[in-house]
Short mmCIF file of C-alpha atoms and ligand atoms in Angstrom, two decimals:
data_model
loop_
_atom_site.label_atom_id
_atom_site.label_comp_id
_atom_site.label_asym_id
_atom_site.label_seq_id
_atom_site.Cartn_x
_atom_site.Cartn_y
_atom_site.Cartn_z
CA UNK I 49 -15.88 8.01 17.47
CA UNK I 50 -15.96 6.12 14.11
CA UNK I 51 -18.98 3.80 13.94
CA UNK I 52 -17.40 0.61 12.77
CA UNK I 53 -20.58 -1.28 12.26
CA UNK I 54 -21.73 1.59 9.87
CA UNK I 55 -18.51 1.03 8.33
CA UNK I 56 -19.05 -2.69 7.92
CA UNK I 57 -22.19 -2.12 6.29
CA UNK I 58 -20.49 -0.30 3.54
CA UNK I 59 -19.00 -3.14 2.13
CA UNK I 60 -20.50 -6.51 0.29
CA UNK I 61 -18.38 -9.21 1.57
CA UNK I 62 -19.78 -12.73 0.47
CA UNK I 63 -22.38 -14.77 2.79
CA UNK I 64 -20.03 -16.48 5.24
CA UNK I 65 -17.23 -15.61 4.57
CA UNK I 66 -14.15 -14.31 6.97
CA UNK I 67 -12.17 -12.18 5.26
CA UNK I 68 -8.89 -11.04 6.22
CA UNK I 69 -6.82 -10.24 3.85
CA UNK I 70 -7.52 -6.55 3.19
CA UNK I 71 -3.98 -6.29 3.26
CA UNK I 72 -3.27 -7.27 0.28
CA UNK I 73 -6.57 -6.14 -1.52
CA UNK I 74 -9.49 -4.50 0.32
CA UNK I 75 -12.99 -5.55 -0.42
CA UNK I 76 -15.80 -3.88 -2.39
CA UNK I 77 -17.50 -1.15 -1.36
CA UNK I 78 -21.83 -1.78 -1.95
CA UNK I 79 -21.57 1.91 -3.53
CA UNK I 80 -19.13 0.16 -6.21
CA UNK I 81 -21.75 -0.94 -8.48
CA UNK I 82 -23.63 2.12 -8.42
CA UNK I 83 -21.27 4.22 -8.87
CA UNK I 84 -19.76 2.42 -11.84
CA UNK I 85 -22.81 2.28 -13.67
CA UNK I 86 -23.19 5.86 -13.62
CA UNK I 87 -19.91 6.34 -14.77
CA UNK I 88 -20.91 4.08 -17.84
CA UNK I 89 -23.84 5.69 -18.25
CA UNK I 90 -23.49 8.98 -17.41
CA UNK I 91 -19.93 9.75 -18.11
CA UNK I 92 -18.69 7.37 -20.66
CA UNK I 93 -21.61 6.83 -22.66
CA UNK I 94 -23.28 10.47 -22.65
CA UNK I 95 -19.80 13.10 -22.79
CA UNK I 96 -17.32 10.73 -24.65
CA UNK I 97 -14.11 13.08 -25.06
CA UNK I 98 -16.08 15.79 -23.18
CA UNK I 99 -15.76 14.76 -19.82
CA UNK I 100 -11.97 15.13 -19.39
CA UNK I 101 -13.80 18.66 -18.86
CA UNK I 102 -17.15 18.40 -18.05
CA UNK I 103 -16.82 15.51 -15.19
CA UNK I 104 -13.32 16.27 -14.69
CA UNK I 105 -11.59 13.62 -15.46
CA UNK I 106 -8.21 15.62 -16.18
CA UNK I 107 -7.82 16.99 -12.77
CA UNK I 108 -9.23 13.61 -10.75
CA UNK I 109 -5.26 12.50 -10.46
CA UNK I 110 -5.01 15.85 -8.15
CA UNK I 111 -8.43 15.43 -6.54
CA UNK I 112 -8.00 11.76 -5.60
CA UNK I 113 -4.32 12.55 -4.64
CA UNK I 114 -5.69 15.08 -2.18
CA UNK I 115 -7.91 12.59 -0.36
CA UNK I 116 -5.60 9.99 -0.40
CA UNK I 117 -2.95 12.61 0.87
CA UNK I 118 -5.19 13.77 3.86
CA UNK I 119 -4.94 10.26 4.69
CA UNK I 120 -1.19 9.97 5.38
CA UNK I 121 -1.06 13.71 6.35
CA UNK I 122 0.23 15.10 3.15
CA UNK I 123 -1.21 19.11 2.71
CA UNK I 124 -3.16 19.68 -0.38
CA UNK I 125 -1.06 20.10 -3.70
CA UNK I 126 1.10 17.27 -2.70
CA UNK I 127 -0.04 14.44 -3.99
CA UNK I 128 -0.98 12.56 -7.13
CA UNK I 129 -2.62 9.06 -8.21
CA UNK I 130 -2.09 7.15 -10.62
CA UNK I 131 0.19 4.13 -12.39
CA UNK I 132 1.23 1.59 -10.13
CA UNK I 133 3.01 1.53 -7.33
CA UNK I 134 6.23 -0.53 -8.98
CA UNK I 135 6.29 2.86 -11.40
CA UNK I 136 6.32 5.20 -8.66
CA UNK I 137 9.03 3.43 -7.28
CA UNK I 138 11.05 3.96 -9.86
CA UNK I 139 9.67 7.66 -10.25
CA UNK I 140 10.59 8.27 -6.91
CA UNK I 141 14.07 6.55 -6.46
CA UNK I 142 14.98 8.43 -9.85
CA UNK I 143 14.20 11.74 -8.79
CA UNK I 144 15.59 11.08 -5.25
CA UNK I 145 19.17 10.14 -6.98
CA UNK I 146 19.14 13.59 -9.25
CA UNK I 147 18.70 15.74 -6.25
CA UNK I 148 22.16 14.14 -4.64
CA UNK I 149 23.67 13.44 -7.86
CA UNK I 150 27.04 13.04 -6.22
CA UNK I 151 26.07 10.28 -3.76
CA UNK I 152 26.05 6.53 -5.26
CA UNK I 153 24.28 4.60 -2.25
CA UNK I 154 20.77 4.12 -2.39
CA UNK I 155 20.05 2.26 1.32
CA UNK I 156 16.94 -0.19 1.60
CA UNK I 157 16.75 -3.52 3.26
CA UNK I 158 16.59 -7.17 2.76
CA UNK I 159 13.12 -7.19 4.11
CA UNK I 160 11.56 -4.45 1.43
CA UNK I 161 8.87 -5.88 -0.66
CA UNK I 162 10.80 -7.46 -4.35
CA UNK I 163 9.01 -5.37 -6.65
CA UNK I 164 10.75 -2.03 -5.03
CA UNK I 165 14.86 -4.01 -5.12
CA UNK I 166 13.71 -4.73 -8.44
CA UNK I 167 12.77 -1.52 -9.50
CA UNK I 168 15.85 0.15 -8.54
CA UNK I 169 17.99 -2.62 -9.89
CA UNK I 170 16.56 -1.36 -13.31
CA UNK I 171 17.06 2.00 -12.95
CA UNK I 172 20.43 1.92 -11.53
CA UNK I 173 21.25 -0.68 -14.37
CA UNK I 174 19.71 2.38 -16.95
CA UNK I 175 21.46 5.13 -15.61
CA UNK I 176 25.02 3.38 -15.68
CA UNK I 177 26.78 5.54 -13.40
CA UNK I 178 28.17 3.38 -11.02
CA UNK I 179 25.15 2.97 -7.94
CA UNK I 180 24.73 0.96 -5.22
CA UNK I 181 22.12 -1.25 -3.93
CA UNK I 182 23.05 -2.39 0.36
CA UNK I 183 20.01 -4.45 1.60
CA UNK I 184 21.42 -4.67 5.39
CA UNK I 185 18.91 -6.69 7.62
CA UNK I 186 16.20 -4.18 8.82
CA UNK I 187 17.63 -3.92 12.30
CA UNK I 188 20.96 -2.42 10.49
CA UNK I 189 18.98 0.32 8.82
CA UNK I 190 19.62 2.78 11.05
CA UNK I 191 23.50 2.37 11.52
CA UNK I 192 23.60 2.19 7.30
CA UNK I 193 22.58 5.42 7.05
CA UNK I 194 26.48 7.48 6.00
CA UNK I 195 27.30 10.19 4.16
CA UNK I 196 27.80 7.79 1.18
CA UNK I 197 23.87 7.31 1.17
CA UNK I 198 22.24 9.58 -1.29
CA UNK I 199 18.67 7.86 -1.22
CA UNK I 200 16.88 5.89 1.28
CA UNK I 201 14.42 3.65 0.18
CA UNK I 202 11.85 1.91 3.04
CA UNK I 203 9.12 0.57 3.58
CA UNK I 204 7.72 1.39 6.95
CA UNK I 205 5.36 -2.03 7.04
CA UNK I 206 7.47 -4.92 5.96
CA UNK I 207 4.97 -6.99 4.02
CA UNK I 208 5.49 -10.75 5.86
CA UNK I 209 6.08 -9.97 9.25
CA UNK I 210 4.12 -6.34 9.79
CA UNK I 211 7.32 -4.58 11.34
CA UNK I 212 7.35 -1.07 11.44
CA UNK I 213 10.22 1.28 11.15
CA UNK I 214 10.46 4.21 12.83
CA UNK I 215 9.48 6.75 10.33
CA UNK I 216 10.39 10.00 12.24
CA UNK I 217 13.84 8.50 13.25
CA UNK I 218 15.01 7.39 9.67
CA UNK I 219 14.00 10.54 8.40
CA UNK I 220 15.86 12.64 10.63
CA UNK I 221 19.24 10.64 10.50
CA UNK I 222 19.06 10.37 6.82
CA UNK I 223 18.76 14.34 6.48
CA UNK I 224 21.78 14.76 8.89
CA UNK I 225 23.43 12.73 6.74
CA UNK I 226 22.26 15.17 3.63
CA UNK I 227 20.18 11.83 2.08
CA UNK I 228 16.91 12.25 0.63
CA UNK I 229 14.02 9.68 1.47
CA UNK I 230 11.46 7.37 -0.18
CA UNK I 231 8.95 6.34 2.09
CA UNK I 232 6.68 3.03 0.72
CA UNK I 233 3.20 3.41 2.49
CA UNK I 234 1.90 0.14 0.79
CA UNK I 235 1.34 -1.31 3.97
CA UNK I 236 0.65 1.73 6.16
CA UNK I 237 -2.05 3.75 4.21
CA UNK I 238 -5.35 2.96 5.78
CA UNK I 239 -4.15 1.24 8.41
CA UNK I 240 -1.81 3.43 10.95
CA UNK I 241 -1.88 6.83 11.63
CA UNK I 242 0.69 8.48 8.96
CA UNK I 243 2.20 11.54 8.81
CA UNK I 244 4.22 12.57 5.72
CA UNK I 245 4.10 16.01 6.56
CA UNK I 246 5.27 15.69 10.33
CA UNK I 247 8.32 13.58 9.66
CA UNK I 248 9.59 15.72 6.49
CA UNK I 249 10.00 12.74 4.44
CA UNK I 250 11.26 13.67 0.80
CA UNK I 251 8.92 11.21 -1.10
CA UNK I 252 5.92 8.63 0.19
CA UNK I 253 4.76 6.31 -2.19
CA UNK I 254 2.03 3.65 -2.00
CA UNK I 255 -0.78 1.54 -3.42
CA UNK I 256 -4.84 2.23 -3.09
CA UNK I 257 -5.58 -1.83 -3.49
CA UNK I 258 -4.56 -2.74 -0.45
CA UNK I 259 -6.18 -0.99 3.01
CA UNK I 260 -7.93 1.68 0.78
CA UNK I 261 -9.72 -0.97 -0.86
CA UNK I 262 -9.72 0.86 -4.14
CA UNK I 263 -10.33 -2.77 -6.26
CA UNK I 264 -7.69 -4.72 -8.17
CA UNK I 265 -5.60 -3.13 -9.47
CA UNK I 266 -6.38 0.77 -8.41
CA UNK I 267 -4.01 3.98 -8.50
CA UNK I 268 -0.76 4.27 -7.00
CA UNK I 269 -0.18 7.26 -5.43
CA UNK I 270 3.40 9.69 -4.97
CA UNK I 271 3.36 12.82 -2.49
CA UNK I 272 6.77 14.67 -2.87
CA UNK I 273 7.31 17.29 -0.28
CA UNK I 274 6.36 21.25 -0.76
CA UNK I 275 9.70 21.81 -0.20
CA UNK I 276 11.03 19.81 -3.38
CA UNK I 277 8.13 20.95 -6.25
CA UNK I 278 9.87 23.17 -7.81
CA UNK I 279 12.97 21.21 -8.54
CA UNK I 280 11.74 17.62 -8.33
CA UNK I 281 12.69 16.01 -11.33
CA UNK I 282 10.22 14.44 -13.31
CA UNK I 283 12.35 11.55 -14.20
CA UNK I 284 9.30 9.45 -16.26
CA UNK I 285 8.25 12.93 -18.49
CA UNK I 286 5.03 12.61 -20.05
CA UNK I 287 3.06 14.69 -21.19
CA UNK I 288 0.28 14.71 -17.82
CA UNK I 289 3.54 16.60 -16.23
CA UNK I 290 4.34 18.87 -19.21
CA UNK I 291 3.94 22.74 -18.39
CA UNK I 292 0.93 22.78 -20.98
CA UNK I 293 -0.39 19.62 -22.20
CA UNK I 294 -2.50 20.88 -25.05
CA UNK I 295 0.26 23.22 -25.87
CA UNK I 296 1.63 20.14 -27.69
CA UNK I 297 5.45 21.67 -27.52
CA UNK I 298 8.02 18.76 -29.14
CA UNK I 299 9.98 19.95 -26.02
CA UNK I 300 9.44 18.43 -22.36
CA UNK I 301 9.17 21.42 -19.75
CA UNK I 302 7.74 20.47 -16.53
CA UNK I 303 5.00 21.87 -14.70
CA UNK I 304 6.67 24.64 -12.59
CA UNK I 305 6.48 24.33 -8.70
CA UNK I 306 3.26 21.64 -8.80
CA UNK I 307 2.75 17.96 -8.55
CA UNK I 308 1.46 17.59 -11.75
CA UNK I 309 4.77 17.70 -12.50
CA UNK I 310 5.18 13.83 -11.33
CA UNK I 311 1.91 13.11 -13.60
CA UNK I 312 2.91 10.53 -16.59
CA UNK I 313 0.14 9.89 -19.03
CA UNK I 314 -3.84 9.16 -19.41
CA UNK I 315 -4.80 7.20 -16.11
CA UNK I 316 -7.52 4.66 -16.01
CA UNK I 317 -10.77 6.72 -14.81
CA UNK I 318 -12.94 4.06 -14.13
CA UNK I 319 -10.68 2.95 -11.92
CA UNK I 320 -10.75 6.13 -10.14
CA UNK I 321 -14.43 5.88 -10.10
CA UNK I 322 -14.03 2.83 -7.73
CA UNK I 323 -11.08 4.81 -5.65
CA UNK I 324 -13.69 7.80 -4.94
CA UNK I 325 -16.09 5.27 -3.84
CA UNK I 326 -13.80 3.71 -1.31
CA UNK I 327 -12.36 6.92 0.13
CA UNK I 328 -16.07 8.24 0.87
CA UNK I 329 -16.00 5.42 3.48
CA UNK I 330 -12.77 6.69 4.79
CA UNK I 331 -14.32 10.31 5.27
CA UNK I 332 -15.82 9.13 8.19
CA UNK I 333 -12.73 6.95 9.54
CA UNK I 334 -10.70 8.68 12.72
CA UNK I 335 -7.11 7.02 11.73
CA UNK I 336 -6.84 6.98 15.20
CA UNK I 337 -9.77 5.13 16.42
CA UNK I 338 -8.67 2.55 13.83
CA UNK I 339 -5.27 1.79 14.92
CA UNK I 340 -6.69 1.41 18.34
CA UNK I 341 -9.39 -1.22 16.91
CA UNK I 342 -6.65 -2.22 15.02
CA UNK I 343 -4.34 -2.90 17.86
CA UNK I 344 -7.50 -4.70 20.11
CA UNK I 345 -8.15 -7.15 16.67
CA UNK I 346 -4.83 -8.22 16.44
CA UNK I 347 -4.30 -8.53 20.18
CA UNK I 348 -7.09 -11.20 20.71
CA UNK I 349 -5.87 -12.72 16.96
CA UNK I 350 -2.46 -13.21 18.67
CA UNK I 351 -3.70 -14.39 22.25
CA UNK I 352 -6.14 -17.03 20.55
CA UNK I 353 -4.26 -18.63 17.93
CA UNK I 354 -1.14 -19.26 20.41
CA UNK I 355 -3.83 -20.46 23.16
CA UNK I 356 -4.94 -22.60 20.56
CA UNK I 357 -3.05 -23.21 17.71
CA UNK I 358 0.12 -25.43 18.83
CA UNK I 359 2.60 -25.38 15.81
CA UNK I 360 2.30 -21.69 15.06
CA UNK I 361 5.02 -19.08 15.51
CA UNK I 362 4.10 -15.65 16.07
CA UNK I 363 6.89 -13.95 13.77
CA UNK I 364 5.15 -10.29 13.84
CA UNK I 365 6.59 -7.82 16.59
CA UNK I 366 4.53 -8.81 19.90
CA UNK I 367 4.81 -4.82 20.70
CA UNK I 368 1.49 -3.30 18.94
CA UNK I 369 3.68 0.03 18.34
CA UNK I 370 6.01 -1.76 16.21
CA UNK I 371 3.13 -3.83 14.27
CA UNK I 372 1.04 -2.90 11.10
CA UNK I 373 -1.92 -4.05 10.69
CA UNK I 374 -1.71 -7.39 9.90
CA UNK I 375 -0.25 -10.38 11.74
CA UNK I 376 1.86 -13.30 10.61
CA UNK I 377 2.47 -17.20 12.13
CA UNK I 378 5.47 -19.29 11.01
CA UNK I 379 4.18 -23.06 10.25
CA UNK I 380 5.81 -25.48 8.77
CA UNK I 381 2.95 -26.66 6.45
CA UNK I 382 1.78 -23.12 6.14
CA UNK I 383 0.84 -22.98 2.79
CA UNK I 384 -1.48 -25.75 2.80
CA UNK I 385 -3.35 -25.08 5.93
CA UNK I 386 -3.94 -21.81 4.38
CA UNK I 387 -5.12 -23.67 1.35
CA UNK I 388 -7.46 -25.55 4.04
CA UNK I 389 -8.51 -22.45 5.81
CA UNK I 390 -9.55 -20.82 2.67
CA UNK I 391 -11.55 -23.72 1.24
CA UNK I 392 -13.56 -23.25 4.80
CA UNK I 393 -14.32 -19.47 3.67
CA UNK I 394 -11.45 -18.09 5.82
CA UNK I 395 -9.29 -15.95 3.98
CA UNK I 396 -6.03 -14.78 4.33
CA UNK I 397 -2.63 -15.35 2.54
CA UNK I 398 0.53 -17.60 2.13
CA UNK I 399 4.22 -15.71 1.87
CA UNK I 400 7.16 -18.32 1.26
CA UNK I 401 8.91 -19.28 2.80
CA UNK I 402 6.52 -20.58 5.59
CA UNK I 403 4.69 -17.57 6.96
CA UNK I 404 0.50 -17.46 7.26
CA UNK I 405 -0.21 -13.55 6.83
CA UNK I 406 -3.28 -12.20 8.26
CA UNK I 407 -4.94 -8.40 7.18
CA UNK I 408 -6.43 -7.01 10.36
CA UNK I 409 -8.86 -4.77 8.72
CA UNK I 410 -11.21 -3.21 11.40
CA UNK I 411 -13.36 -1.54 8.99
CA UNK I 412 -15.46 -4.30 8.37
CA UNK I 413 -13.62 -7.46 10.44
CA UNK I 414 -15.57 -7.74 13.97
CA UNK I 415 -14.34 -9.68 17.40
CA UNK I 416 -16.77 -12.47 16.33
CA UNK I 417 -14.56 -13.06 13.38
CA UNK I 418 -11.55 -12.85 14.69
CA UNK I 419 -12.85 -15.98 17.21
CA UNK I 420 -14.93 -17.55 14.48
CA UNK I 421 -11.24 -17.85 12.00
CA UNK I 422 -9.37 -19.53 14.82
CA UNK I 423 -12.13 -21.61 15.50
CA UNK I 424 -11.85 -22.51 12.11
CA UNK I 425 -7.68 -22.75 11.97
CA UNK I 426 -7.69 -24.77 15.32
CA UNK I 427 -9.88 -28.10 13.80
CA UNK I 428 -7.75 -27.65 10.41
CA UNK I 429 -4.89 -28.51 12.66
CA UNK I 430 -6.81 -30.77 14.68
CA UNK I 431 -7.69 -32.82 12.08
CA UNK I 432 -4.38 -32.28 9.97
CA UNK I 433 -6.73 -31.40 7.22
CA UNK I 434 -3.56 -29.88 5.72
CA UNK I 435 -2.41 -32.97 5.01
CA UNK I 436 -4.87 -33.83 2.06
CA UNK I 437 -3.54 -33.89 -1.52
CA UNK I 438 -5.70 -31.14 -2.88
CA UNK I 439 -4.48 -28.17 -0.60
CA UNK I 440 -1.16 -29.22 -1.44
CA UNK I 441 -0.77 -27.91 -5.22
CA UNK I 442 0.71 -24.93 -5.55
CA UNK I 443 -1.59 -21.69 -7.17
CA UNK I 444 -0.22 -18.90 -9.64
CA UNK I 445 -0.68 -16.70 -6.78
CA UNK I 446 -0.17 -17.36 -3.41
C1 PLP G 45 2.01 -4.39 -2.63
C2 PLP G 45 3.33 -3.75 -2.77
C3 PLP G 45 3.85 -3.41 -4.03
C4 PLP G 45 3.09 -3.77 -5.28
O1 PLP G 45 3.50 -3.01 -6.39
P1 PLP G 45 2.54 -2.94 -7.66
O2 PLP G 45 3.29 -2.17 -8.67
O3 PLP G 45 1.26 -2.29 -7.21
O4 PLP G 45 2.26 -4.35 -8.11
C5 PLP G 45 5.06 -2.75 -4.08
N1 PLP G 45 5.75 -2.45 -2.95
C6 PLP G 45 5.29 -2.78 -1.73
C7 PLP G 45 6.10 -2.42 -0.54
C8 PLP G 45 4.08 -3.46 -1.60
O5 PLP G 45 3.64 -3.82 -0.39
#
C-alpha cells in the first residue's frame, strides 16, 4: 500500500494553506532545493561542458522519458522529455498526418484544451494541403471516427469538467478505421492508472507540471509506439534526433528505429533536475492505490460542497470511472468566489466561462482538507464575500 502521509511529507506546501490545484501545477518537492543546489554546485559549476558526459546530461531526455513512461505504461525506449507540451502537439499531429498521408481529417473535439486546436490549426495552415479540423461535441467522438479520419487527436481528461474518454475504445475504432492516434495525457499522468502500451495508442503526449509536479514550466513528454520507431517521422528535425549529433552532417538523417529520433534540440537540465526529484516520490506511488484515494477525495469533495454549498453545479461526471482527478462546480459568480477562496489560503482555479476547478491530488491533500476547503467555500457564500470589489478584477491568469 502507498503510504500517503509519507508522501505528504515529501512536499513543502506553505503554513496553512489548502492546496488544490495540483492539476494545473503540482507543488514542490522538500528534495527540490537540495537537489538544485547540487546541480549548481556540483554539475554546473564544477564540469561546465563536461557533464553532457560525465553527469549525463545528453541521455537524461531518455532516462526521464523512461520514468515518466513507466508511469503511463509505456516499455522502456519509448519515450522522451522535453519542450513543451504545445510542441509535442504539433510533433505528434505532424507525424501522425505523414503516416496516412492520403487521409485529410484530423478528428478532436470542442472540449480539447485551446493550445492543442491551435496547434494543429498552424500546422495544417503550414502544410497547405487541404486538412481538416471537425471539433464534434465530445459525446460525438466516437460516431466521427470514418475512413476520412487520418489522425485522432484527444485528450482523455477534458481540462474544465474532468471527463474521461474511453481510451481503449477510441483506439480500437480509430485503427479499424486505418486512423492513427494522439493521445494528450496532460490531465491523466499522475493521476489515473494509464496504459499506453495496453490500448496500442499511436502517440501519448503530455506535460510533467501538472500531477507530476515537475515545477513551472517542466518537460513535456512524447511516447510513440514500438511499432512506429522506425518510420515515425521526425517532423520538427533537430539535431537531438539526427543519426549522429557530433557527426555534424549538413544533411538531416534520423536516428534509425529509436526515440531519439523525436528529440529536437538542447533541453533545459535544470529543469530536469527538478523532474528527477519529483518522480523519486512517484517510485513509491501504486497508480492504483491513488485513483482509489483519488476517487474517495473527490467523493466526499462532491457530497460536501452540494450538502453545503447551495448555488453550485456539479458539472464533472458524477460516475468516478468517467472522472479525472479533479472536480468542477458551475457558479454564476465563480470567478470571484474563487478570488475569495484563495485570499482565505484555499487554492484552486477559475475556467471561463463560470466553472470553479478543483485538483484532487491525494499525494499530499488529506480528508481534513477536503472538509477544512468547504468549510471555507460555504461562509464565502454565506457571507457573499464574493461580492466585494477587490475579488472582482480580473488577473493575467486565471
Ligand atoms: C495544460 C495543457 C496544455 C499546456 O500546453 P503547454 O505547451 O505546456 O503550455 C496543453 N494541452 C492540454 C490538454 C493541457 O491540459
Amino acid at each position: 500500500m502507498t503510504d500517503f502521509a509519507w508522501t505528504r511529507d515529501q512536499f513543502d506546501l506553505p503554513e496553512g494553506m489548502i492546496y488544490l490545484n495540483g492539476n494545473s501545477l503540482g507543488p514542490m518537492p522538500k528534495a527540490s532545493v537540495p537537489a538544485m543546489t547540487r546541480f549548481l554546485n556540483d554539475e554546473w559549476r564544477t564540469e561546465l561542458i563536461k557533464g553532457w558526459n560525465t553527469k549525463n546530461w545528453f541521455m537524461q531526455t531518455n532516462t526521464l522519458g523512461d520514468r515518466v513512461g513507466a508511469m503511463i505504461g509505456a516499455p522502456a525506449g519509448t519515450t522522451v522529455v522535453g519542450d513543451t507540451l504545445s510542441i509535442k502537439v504539433f510533433q505528434a499531429v505532424a507525424a501522425g498526418m505523414a503516416l496516412v498521408p492520403d487521409r485529410k481529417v484530423i478528428l478532436s473535439d470542442n472540449g480539447n484544451f485551446p493550445t492543442d486546436l491551435y496547434m494543429v490549426e498552424g500546422l495544417m495552415k503550414l502544410k497547405d494541403a487541404g486538412h481538416e479540423l471537425r471539433t464534434p461535441d465530445p459525446e460525438d467522438v466516437m460516431d466521427g471516427i470514418t475512413e476520412e479520419v487520418g489522425v485522432v487527436m484527444i485528450t482523455e481528461v477534458d481540462y474544465r469538467t474532468g471527463r474521461r474518454h474511453d481510451m481503449k475504445a477510441i483506439i480500437d475504432k480509430a485503427h479499424s478505421v486505418g486512423a492513427v492516434v494522439v493521445w494528450d495525457l496532460a490531465h491523466s499522468a499522475g493521476a489515473v492508472p494509464v496504459d499506453v502500451a495496453g490500448c496500442d495508442t499511436d502517440f501519448a503526449i503530455g506535460c510533467t507540471y501538472k500531477y507530476l509536479n515537475g515545477g513551472p514550466g517542466a518537460p513535456a513528454f512524447i511516447h510513440v509506439a514500438e511499432r512506429l520507431l522506425d518510420r515515425v517521422e521526425p517532423v520538427l528535425s533537430g539535431w537531438y534526433g539526427h543519426e549522429a549529433p557530433f557527426a555534424f552532417d549538413t544533411d538531416y538523417r534520423p536516428m534509425p528505429n529509436k526515440i531519439e529520433r523525436m528529440r529536437i534540440g538542447t533541453p533545459s537540465i535544470a529543469s530536469f533536475v527538478l523532474l528527477e526529484g519529483a518522480l523519486d516520490i512517484w517510485d513509491k506511488v501504486d497508480m492504483n492505490d491513488l485513483h482509489a484515494k483519488s476517487i474517495e477525495l473527490s467523493e466526499l469533495f462532491i457530497q460536501e460542497v452540494e450538502a453545503r454549498c447551495p448555488g453550485l453545479t456539479l458539472v464533472s461526471p458524477r460516475d468516478p470511472q468517467a472522472r479525472g482527478s479533479h472536480v468542477s462546480f458551475a457558479f454564476e459568480h465563480g470567478y470571484a468566489a474563487m478570488q475569495a477562496l484563495i485570499a482565505a489560503n484555499v487554492i484552486g482555479d477559475f475556467r471561463a466561462p463560470n466553472v470553479m476547478r478543483f485538483g484532487i491530488t491525494p499525494l499530499f491533500t488529506t480528508e481534513d482538507d477536503i472538509r477544512a476547503a468547504v468549510d471555507t467555500l460555504e461562509t464565502i457564500l454565506k457571507e457573499e464575500r464574493y461580492k466585494e470589489e477587490q475579488f472582482q478584477k480580473r488577473s493575467l491568469v486565471t
